[in-house]
Structures are given as C-alpha cells and as structure tokens.
XYZ file of C-alpha atoms in Angstrom:
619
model
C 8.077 12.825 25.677
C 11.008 14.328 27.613
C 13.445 12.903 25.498
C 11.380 14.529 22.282
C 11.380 17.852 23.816
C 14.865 17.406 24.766
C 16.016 16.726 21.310
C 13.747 19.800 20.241
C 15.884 22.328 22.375
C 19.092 20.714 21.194
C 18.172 21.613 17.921
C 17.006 24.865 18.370
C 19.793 25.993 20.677
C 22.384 24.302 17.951
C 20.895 26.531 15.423
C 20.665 30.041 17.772
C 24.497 29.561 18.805
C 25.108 29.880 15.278
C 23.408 32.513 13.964
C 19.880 33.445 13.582
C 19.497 30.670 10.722
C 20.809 27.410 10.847
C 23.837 26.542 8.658
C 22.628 23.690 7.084
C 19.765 22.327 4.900
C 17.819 19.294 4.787
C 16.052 17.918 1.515
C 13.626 15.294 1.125
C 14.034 13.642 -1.943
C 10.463 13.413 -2.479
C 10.019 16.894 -2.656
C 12.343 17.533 -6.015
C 10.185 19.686 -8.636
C 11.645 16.994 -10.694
C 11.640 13.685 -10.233
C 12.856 12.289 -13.408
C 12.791 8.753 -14.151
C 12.276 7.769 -9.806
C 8.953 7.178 -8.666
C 7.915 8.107 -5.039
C 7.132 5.257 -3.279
C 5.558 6.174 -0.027
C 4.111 2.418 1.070
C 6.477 2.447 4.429
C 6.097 5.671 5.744
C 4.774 4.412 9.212
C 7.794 2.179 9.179
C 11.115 4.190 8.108
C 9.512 7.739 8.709
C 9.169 9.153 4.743
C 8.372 8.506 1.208
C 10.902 8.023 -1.206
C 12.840 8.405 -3.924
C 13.347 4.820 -5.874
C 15.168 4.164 -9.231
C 12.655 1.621 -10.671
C 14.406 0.919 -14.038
C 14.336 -2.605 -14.608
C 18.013 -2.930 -14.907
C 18.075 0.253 -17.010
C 19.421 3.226 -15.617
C 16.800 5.587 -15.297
C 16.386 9.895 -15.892
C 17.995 11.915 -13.337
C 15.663 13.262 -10.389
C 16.683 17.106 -10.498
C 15.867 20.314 -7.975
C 16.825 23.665 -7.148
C 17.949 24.683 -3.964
C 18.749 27.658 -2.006
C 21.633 27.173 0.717
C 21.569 29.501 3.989
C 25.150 30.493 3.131
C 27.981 30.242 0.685
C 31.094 27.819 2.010
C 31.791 24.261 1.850
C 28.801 21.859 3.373
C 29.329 18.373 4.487
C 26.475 16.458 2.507
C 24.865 13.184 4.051
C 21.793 11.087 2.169
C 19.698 8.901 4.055
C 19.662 5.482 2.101
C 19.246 1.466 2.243
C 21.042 -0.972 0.569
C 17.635 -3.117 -0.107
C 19.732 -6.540 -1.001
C 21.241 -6.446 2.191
C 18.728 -8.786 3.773
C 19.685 -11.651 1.706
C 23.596 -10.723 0.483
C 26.128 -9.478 2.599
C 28.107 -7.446 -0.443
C 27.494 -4.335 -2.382
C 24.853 -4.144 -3.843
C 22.995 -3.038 -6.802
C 21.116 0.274 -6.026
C 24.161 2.681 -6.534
C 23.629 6.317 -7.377
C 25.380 9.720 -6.989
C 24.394 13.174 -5.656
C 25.472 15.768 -7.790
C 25.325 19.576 -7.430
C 25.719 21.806 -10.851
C 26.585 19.085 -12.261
C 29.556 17.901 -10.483
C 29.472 14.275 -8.242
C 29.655 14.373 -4.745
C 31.870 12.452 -2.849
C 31.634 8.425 -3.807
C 28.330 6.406 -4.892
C 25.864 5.710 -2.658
C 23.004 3.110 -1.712
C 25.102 0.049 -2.226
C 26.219 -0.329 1.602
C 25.017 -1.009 5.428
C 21.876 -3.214 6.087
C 19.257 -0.057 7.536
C 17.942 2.991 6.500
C 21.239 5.323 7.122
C 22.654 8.146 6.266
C 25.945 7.976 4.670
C 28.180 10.187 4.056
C 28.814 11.324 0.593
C 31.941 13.902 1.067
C 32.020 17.300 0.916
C 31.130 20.228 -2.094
C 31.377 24.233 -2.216
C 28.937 26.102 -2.650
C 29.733 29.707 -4.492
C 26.425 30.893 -4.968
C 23.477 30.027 -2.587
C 21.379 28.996 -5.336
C 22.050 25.050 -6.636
C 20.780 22.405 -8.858
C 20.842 19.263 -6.970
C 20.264 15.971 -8.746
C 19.985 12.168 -7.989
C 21.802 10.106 -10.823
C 20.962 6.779 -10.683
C 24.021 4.528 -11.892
C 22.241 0.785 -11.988
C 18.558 0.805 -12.330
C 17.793 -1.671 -9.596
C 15.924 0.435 -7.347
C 18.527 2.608 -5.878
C 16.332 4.915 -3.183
C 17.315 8.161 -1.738
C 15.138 9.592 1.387
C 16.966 12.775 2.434
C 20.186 14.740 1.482
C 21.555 16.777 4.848
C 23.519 19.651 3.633
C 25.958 20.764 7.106
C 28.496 23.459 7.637
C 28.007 22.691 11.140
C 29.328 20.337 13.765
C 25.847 17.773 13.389
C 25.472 14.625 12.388
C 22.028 13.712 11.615
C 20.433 11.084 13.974
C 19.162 7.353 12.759
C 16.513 6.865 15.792
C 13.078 7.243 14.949
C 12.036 9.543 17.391
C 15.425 11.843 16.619
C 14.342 11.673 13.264
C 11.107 13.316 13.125
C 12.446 16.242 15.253
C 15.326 16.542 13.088
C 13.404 16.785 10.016
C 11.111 19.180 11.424
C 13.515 21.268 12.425
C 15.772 21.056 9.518
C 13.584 20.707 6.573
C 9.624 22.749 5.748
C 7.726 20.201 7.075
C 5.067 22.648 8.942
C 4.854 22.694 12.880
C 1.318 21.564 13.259
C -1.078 20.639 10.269
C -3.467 22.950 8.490
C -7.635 22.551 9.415
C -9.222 21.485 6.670
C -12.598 21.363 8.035
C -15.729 19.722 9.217
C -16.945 16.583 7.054
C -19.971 14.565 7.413
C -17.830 11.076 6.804
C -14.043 11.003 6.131
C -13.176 7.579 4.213
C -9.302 6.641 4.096
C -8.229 4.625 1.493
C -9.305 4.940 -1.926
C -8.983 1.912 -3.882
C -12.703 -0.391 -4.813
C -13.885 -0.249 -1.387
C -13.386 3.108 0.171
C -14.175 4.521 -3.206
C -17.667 2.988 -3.490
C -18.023 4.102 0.070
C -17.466 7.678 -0.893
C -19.120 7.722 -4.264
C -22.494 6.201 -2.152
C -22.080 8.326 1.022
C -22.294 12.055 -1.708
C -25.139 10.373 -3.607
C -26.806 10.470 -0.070
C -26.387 13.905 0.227
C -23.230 13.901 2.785
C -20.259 16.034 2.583
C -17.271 13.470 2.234
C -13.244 13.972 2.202
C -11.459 10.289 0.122
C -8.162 10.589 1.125
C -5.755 7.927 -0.530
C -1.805 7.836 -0.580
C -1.561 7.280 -4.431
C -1.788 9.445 -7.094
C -4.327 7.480 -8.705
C -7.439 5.658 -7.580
C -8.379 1.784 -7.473
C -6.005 0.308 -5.551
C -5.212 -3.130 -5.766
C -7.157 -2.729 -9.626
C -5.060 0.020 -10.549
C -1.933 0.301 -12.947
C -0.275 0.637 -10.875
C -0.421 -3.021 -8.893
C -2.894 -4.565 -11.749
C -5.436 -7.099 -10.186
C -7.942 -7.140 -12.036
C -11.572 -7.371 -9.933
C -13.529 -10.604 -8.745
C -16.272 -11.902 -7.524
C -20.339 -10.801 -8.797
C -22.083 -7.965 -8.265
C -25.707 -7.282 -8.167
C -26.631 -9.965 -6.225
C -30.079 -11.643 -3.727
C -31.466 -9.674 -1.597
C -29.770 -6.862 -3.079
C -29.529 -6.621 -6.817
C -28.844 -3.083 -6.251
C -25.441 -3.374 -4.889
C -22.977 -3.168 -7.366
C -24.238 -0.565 -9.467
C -21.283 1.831 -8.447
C -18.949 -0.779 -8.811
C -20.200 -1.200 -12.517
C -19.728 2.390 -13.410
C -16.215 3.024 -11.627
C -14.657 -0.822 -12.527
C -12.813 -1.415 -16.055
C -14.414 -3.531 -18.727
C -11.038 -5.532 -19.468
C -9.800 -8.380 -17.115
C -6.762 -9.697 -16.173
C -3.715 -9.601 -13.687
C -0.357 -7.925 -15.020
C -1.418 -6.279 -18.655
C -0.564 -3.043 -19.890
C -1.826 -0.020 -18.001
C -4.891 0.964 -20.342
C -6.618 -1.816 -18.794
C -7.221 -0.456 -15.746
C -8.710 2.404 -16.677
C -7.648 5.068 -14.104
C -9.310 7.691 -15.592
C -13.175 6.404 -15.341
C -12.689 5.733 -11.848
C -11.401 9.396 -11.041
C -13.373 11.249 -13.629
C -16.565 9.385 -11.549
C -15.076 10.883 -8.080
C -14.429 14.060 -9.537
C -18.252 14.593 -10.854
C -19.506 14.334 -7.680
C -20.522 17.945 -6.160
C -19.812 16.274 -2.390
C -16.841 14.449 -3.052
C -13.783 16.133 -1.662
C -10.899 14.135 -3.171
C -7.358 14.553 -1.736
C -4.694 12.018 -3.770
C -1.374 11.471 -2.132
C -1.786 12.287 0.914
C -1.329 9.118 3.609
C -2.892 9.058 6.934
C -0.566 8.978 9.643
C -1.902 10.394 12.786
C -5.865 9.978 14.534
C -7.249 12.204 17.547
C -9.574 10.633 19.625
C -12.352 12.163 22.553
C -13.385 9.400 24.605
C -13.920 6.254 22.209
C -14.556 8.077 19.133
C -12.171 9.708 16.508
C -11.979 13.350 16.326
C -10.006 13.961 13.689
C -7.688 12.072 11.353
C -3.880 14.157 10.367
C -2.930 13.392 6.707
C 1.003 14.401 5.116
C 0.907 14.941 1.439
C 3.277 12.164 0.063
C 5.690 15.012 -1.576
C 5.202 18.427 -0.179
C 5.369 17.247 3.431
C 2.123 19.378 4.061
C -0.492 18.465 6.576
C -4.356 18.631 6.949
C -6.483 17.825 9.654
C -9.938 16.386 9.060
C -13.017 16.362 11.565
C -16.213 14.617 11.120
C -19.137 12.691 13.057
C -18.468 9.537 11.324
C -14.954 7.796 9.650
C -14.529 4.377 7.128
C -11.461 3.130 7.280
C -10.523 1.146 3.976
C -6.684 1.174 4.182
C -6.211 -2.226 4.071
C -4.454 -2.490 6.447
C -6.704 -0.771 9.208
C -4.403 1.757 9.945
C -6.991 4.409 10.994
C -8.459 1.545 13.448
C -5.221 0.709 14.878
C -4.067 4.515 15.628
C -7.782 4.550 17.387
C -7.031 1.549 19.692
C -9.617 -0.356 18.007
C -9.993 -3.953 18.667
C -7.612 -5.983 15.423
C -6.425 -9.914 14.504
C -3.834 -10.611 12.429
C -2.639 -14.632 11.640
C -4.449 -17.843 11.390
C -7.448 -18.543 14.353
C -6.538 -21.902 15.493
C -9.573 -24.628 15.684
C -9.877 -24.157 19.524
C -10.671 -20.283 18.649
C -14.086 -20.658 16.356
C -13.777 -24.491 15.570
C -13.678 -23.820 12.051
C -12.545 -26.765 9.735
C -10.101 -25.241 7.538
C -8.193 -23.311 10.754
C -4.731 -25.155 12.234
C -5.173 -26.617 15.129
C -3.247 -23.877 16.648
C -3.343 -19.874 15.772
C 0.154 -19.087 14.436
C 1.161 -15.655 12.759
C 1.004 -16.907 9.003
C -0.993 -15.099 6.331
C -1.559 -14.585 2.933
C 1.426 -12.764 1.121
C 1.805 -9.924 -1.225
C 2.528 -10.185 -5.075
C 4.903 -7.902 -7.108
C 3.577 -8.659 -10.627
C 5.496 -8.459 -13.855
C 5.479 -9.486 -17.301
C 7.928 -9.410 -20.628
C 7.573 -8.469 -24.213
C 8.902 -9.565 -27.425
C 11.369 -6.883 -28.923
C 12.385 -6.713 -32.588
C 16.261 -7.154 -31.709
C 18.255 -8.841 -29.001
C 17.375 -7.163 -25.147
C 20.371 -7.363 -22.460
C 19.550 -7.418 -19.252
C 22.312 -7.115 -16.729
C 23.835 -10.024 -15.065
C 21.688 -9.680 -11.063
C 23.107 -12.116 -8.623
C 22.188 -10.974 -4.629
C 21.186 -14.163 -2.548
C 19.166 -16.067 -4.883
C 20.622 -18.793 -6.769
C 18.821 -19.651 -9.670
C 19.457 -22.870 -11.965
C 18.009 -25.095 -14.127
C 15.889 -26.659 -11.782
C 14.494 -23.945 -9.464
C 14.404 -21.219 -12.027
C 10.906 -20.410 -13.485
C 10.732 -20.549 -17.434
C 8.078 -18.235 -18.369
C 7.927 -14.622 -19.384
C 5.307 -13.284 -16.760
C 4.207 -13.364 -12.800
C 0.810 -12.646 -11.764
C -0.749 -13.532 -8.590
C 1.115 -16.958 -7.789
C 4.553 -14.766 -7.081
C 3.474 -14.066 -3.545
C 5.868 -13.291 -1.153
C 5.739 -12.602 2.928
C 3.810 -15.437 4.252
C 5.243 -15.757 7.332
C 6.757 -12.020 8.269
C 4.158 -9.584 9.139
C 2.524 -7.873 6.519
C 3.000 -4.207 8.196
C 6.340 -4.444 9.975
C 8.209 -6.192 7.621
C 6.348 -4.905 4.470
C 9.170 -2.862 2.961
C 11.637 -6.607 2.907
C 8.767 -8.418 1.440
C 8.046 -5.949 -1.608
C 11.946 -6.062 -2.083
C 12.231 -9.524 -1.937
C 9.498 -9.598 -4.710
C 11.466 -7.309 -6.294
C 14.552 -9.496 -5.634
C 13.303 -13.118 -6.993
C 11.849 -11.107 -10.523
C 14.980 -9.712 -11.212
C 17.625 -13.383 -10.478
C 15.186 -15.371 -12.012
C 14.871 -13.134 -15.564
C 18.761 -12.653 -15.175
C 19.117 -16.073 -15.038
C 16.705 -16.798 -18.049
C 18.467 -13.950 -19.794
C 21.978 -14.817 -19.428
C 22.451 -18.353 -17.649
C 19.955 -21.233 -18.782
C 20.765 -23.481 -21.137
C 17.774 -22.391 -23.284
C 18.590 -18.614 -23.238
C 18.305 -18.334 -26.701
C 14.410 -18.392 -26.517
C 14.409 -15.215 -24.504
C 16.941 -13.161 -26.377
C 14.529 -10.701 -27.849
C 12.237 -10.306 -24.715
C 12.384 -7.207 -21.931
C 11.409 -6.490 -19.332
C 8.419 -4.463 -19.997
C 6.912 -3.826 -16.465
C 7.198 -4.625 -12.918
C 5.121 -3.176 -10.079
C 6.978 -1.659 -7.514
C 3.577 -1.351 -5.516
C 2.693 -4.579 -4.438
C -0.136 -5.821 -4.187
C -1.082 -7.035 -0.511
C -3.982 -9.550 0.525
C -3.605 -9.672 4.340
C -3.133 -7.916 7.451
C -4.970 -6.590 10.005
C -8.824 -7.236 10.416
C -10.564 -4.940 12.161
C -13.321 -6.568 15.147
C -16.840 -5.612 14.963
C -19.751 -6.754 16.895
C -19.647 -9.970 14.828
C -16.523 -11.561 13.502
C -17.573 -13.994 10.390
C -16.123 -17.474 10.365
C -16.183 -20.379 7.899
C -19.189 -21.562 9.505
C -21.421 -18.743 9.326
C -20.748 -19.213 5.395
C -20.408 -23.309 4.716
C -24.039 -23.147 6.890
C -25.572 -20.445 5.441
C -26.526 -19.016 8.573
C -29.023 -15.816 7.663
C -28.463 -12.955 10.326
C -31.240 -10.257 10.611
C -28.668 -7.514 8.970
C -27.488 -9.549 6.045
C -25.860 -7.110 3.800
C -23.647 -7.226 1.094
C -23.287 -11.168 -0.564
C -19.724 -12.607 -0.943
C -19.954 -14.978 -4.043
C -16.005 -15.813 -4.429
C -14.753 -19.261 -2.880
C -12.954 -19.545 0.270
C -9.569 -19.180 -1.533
C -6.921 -18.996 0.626
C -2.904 -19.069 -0.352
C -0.003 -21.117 0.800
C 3.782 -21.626 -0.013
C 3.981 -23.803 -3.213
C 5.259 -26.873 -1.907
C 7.505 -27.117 -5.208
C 9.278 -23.756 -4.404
C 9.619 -24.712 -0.561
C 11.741 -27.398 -1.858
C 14.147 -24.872 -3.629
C 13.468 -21.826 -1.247
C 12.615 -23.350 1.953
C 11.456 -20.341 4.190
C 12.634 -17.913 1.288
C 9.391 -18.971 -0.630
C 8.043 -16.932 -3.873
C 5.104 -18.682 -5.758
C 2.410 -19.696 -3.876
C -0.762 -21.804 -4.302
C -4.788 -21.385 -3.690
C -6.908 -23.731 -1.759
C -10.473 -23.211 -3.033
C -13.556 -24.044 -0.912
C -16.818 -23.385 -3.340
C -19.505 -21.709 -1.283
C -23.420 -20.196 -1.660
C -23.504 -16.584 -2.434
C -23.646 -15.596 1.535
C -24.893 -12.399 2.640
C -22.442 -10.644 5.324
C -23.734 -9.091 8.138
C -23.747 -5.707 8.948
C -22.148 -5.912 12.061
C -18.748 -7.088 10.274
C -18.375 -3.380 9.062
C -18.011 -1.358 12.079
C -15.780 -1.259 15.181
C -17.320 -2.702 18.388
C -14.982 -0.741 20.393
C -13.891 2.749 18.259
C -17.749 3.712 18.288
C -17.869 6.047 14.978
C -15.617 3.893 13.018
C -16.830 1.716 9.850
C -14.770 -0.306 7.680
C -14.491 -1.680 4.140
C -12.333 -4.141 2.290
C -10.139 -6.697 3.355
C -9.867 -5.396 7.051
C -13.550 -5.897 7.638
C -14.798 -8.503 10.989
C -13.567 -11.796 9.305
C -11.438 -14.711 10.592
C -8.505 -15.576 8.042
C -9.960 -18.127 7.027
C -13.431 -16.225 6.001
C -11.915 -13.440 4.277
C -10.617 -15.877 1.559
C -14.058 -15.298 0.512
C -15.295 -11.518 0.889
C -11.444 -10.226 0.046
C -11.653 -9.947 -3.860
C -12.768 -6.503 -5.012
C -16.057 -6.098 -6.527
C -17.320 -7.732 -3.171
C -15.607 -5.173 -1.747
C -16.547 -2.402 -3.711
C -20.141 -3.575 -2.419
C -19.133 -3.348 0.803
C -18.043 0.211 0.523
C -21.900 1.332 -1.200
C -23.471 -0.417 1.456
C -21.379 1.750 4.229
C -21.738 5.312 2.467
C -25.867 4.299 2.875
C -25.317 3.418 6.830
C -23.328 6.722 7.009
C -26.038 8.576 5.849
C -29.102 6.910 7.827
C -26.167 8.108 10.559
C -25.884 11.363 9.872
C -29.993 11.782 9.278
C -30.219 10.753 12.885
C -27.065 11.554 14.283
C -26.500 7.750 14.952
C -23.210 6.049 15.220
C -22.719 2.361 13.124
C -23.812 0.784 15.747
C -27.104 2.269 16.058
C -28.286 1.146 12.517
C -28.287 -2.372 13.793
C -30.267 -1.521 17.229
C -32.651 1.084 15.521
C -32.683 1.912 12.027
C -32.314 -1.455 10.320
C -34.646 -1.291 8.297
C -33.737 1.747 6.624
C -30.659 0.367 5.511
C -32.666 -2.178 3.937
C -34.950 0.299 2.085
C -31.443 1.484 0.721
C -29.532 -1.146 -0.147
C -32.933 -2.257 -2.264
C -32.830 1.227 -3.914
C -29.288 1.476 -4.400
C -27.348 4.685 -5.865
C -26.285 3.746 -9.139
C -26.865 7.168 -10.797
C -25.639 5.940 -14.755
C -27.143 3.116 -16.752
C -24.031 1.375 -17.463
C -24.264 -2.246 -18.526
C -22.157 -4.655 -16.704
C -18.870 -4.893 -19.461
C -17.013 -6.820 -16.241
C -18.021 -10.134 -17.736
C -14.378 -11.986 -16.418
C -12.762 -13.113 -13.176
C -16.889 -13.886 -11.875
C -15.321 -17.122 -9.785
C -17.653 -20.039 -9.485
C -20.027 -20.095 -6.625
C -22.647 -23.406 -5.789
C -25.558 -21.502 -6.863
C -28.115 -20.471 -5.000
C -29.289 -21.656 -1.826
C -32.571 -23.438 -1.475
C-alpha cells in the first residue's frame, strides 16, 4: 500500500513540476473509436492488467485500427506501445505479430510487436506534433495476431513502468480511466457471467419477479455456444423429477448443432433478443468483473470496467451467482476453490490418480477451412513447431480434440495456452499449405475462421456444502435436495498419446475417456458457497471433483443449473434467506418451483443433436 501511494505522489508531483497538465498522453488501444480489422480481446485482463488490441487476420493483414487524439501541447513526444511478442514462448527470434504506429499518416519510429518475451513497452522513436489534434492508427503489417495494449505519448523525462502495481497507477494517472467507479445501484441478485448458465440464471431469477444486473465481458451472449468460440450445447433437458427444467434453455439455445460452423449457427441474436424482453433484466455486455467488496462473509458489492471505455460501475445486492467459469467472483471473495485432479486417498473415487496433481482439462481454439474457387496462399509460419509428414495433421478443420493447456494452469497461464492454440493452427495449415508432399489437395482451401476466444473446460471449482464425486453418481445416491439431472457421461480429456509422441509436453489434440452414467440429479448444495454466505454458482465452477464435472460441465446441463438458481434466489429474496437457508428451511419451495418451472414461450425442443448417451433410467 505504501509503495502504491508512493508511486501515486510521484506521478502527481512529476506532472505539477511541469505545468498544471501533464506533458504527455496515454492511449489504450482498446479505446480507438475505430478499431478496424483488430478485435478486442479482453480474456487476460486479471493477468497483464488490460484488454487489447489483436490483429486476428489469419495470415492476412488486416484494416487499420484508427483514432483521434488531442495532445496537451504541440512539440516533439517520445512515443512508447506496450506489446508482446506472443511466439516468444516457443521461438527465440522475431516474430510474426509486427505492426506500426502511425500518426497523420506517417510511421513512427521502427515496427513493433515482433521482440522481447513479456508484455513491454517498446520504444517506437519519436514524431512532432504541429497541431494538438492527431489521427493515430495501428497498421498491422503480418496478420498473425500482432496486439497493441497502450501507446505512451512523452515530452517528459518518464519512462512508463512494467510492474503491475506501477502499472495501474500509471494508467490512472495518465490515461481517463475514472478515480473510483460510478454506483449503479441496488439489485436483488447480480449474476456474472453470461454465457448458458448465468444466462438461464438471470432469465429465471426476472421471471420471479427480482430485479437482476447480467454482467458478461463479451459483446455477445452464450459463451462457450457462441460465435464467437462455437460449441455447440450437450447433454438433455427436461428431465425426472423435473421436466420443467430446461424450458429456458429451449427458448434461448440454437436449433443447429455442431462445433466450429459458420456463425449463423449460433444464433446470437435469440439469446439476446430473450434477455432484452425481460422488464427486470438489466443487461450490461462488455464489461468484466474485476474487483468484489465484502462485509463480514458476504459480498457487498461487485466493481465491473467496461472492456473499451475503461469506465466503472459498482453493483450492490442481497444475493450474487457467480457463472464466470472460472469463479472469479468466488475467488476475489475468499471463497473456499479446487483446481487439479483429487487423488484416490482424497474421495476414493475410481477414476482419480492415486495422487492429486495439478492437471486438468485444456482449452480448444477451434478452426475450420473452405474451398475457394482459385488457388489461396497462405504465408510460410514457422515459430517452434516443426511440422512434417508424420506429425502434421491432414485435415481441413479442428474442433474440440485441439485442446491445449493440460498441464499449465488454466488462469495464470491462460493467455500462452490460447496462443499456443493459436500457434499449432497456424504451422500445421502452413505446413499443409506450402510443405507436404500432398499440398496440391489444399491449394484452393483458406482459412475461413479461427477463434481467437478459446474455449475453456476447467479451472477453478467453487466448494459448497457438498462437493459431488464419481460415487455419488456411479451409485446413484438420491440426496433430499436433488436438483437439476446431469445426463452427459463422465467424459473427461487427456493428451492424445499419438501427439505426445510428436509433442511430448507441447501436446495439442487430446482424447475423451467416457464413463456412461444414469441421469443423476445434483444436489442443491453443489450450487452455493459454504463459506462466502450469499454467493451461488452455475456452470462448470459448481461443488464437483474433476473427475465429476466430466459429467454436469456440458451446457444445457448447465443452463439448468442456472434456472434452478434464479428460483433459489427468489425463495431468497421472499424471505430474505441466504443459499444456504433454502436447504435448512425452504426446501420445499424450491421443489414447488423447479416442478412449475418458468418457461414463459411454447417453443418445441429444435435441439435434437449433441443429446450424449446416458444408461437410461434408474430402476
């Protein structure tokens, strides 16, 4: 803290001995009123600090991200950018993300992006300013995901910091990101996260008659099933004891399966345009959840920054769901999280290692190809992979088998395992393109899409007042507060042992173990915290062992789980319970609701793919 407040006067005193305003200007990429042919990519922010800026071309140079500025002064301004040479991981020499910053035009200094192994800043060189209005513009030079997160404009003696901590100050002091975050009010339940689950949860909580903020870091909705990761959903809905659940998931899901097809699958637009009828739904897209206040053992409040104007709300409310994924909102809260494998001594389940170890089910950066009416060149991408005839894959799309990140944590390290995904796509369709020996077949294919969101399976898991193992499921043991039913298999992923062969350690395809199982209702103590007392949660970071959420991870479970919480929120809020109340008191509400359900459309079910096969019912 002293150091922060340290750094805070530096600043402030560095600006006052040189005028009234500083000298200088900070802009975050992400903030351009243009962003061209870059897409904001704001999955690390907890990581490196910011969203942003990344050339996703494919190997094709992509439209310039453009601005206007207005500098404190005329004069010549030493201009750093805060970049990352993303190959660097796996090859020590330039490499491929190269772009320019140019003002009115004209380049700055030398390329940029291509050098170091951190976020940096570099610096570019030097340009003067005649007039204190500018265009500024990011010209990407290679297509391959060049990424730019600030540009620090200086006619002073200051070199902008690296450290974390330095950072934040800096930017704050430097750039318009506001001193403290706006109030945005009281809400009867705050859900964070808005892909299946949290957006069941806060279609089902409004139904109920609460007022509910969905706040989600994307610009669209569905998560994992939207277009812009493209998984399509699994598992059944409307299932014993309670046919009910579901019926939201019906209405908001698309009617077309599949993993890694064109974007008109997914069908953005139902899931919003259901959101966005509801009277009590406030929605907030791209904004990202960063910061949680607490009183006692219960969250206050939860601070959100809006992924590209840097502003920031506050939200307060009674009751929260956290459906990140990655139980971020838990984690700021100190509540109780696993991550890894449970070893045998742990729960004595079957399926665990004998020993807990730190390995987990990986992330996959889908892609896929199309035929083109004349030859397609695709650049010649060689940074650490060496692909041949024998280790090369020969097809002309990756869906969920290119999984990357099994053994790196899935939060820390989530930034190198979505750019190694990125990393194998691009060497291996290089090497189809320009290398193998039976290039010829793909001379008329492109690359048509890649995600540059990837699509995670694992990470934290959240504890509640009962963690669900393999067990409880293979033995059908029926709790009192059996909720939503899990229908998938255990599936759980591992390294193909054909690509550890080629890529030992460095593995990119991976393969699913499946364990066939009863449709198995969860119980309800799985979706709360049994230690943040007004927290529920929804999705893959529910109160599972690893080896149990290979079964209740795929998304129309999911989306179940979400309906079932927006009903416990609102037997909460009708008697000013917390979660864990429902299970001591007002069980059998919940009950009475779940049979009811809050399907408010007769939709028929069109999701007639990806069911998975289940054993059948239980006798």
């Amino acid at each position: 803290m002293l150091k922060r407040i340290f750094l805070f006067v530096f600043y402030c005193c560095a600006a006052a001995l040189n005028g009234n305003e500083p000298k200088s200007l900070l802009l975050e990429a992400e903030s351009f009123t243009n962003s061209g042919g870059w897409v904001v990519d704001q999955q690390f922010m907890d990581q490196m600090g910011s969203p942003y800026l990344m050339a996703h071309g494919m190997g094709v140079p992509v439209e310039d991200a453009v601005t206007r500025v207005t500098f404190p002064e005329r004069g010549v301004y030493r201009v750093f950018v805060r970049t990352y040479n993303w190959t660097s991981p796996w090859y020590a020499g330039e490499g491929p993300g190269r772009f320019t910053v140019r003002v009115n035009g004209e380049q700055v200094g030398v390329a940029l992006g291509s050098n170091g192994d951190k976020w940096k800043w570099q610096e570019a060189g030097t340009v003067k300013i005649d007039n204190n209005h500018a265009i500024v513009s990011l010209n990407d030079l290679t297509g391959f995901n060049g990424r730019c997160d600030a540009i620090f404009f200086t006619s002073e003696d200051i070199i902008p910091p690296d450290e974390p901590v330095e950072l934040e100050e800096f930017r704050r002091q430097y750039s318009t990101l506001p001193s403290k975050p706006d109030d945005e009010g009281d809400f009867d339940l705050v859900v964070i996260g808005g892909g299946i689950a949290g957006t069941s949860a806060a279609i089902s909580a409004a139904r109920l008659g609460l007022k509910v903020a969905l706040i989600q870091d994307r610009p669209v909705l569905g998560g994992n099933n939207s277009s812009e990761v493209r998984v399509h959903l699994g598992g059944r809905i409307n299932m014993d004891p309670y046919p009910a659940l579901g019926d939201v998931v019906k209405e908001i899901g698309p009617s077309l399966g599949g993993n890694a097809q064109p974007a008109g699958h997914y069908e953005d637009h139902k899931i919003l345009g259901v959101v966005r009828s509801e009277d009590n739904i406030s929605l907030y897209l791209n904004y990202r959840a960063f910061a949680v206040g607490m009183e006692g053992t219960e969250i206050a409040n939860v601070t959100a920054r809006h992924t590209t104007t840097g502003k920031e709300l506050t939200f307060s409310a009674p009751l929260f769901a956290d459906c990140t994924g990655d139980g971020t909102i838990g984690y700021l809260a100190g509540a109780d999280y696993n991550m890894g494998r449970e070893g045998k001594d742990e729960f004595g389940e079957d399926t665990a290692p004998e020993k807990g170890d730190k390995m987990i089910m990986g992330s996959s950066v889908q892609w896929y190809s199309v035929e083109d009416s004349l030859p397609s060149f695709f650049p010649v991408f060689s940074y650490g992979i060496d692909m041949n005839e024998l280790n090369s894959q020969k097809v002309t799309m990756g869906e969920w088998t290119w999984e990357t990140g099994m053994n790196l944590d899935q939060i820390k390290d989530f930034e190198r395992i979505r750019d190694y995904g990125l990393l194998v796509v691009y060497s291996n369709w290089s090497f189809l393109k320009n290398d193998r020996l039976t290039k010829n077949e793909y001379l008329d294919r492109k690359l048509e899409w890649v995600a540059f969101v990837a699509g995670k399976r694992e990470s934290r898991r959240l504890l509640g007042d009962h963690i669900l193992t393999e067990q409880d499921i293979r033995d059908y043991v029926l709790y009192p507060d059996a909720t939503v039913t899990t229908t998938w298999s255990i599936d759980l992923h591992y390294p193909d042992p054909e690509n550890t062969k080629h890529f030992p350690g460095q593995e990119f395809k991976s393969i699913a173990k499946h364990i066939n199982i009863h449709p198995y209702p969860i119980p309800y103590r799985c979706f709360y915290s049994r230690n943040v007392d007004n927290l529920f949660m929804a999705g893959r970071n529910i109160s599972v062992t690893h080896v149990a959420l290979g079964t209740v991870r795929v998304m129309r479970t999911t989306g179940m789980m979400g309906e079932m919480v927006g009903m416990a929120a609102s037997i909460c809020k009708r008697h000013s319970a917390n979660p864990r109340d429902i299970y001591h008191d007002h069980l059998e509400e919940l009950k009475e609701l779940m049979k009811a359900g809050v399907g408010k459309y007769e939709t028929g079910d069109q999701q007639n793919y990806n069911l998975g096969g289940t054993l059948g019912p239980r006798e």
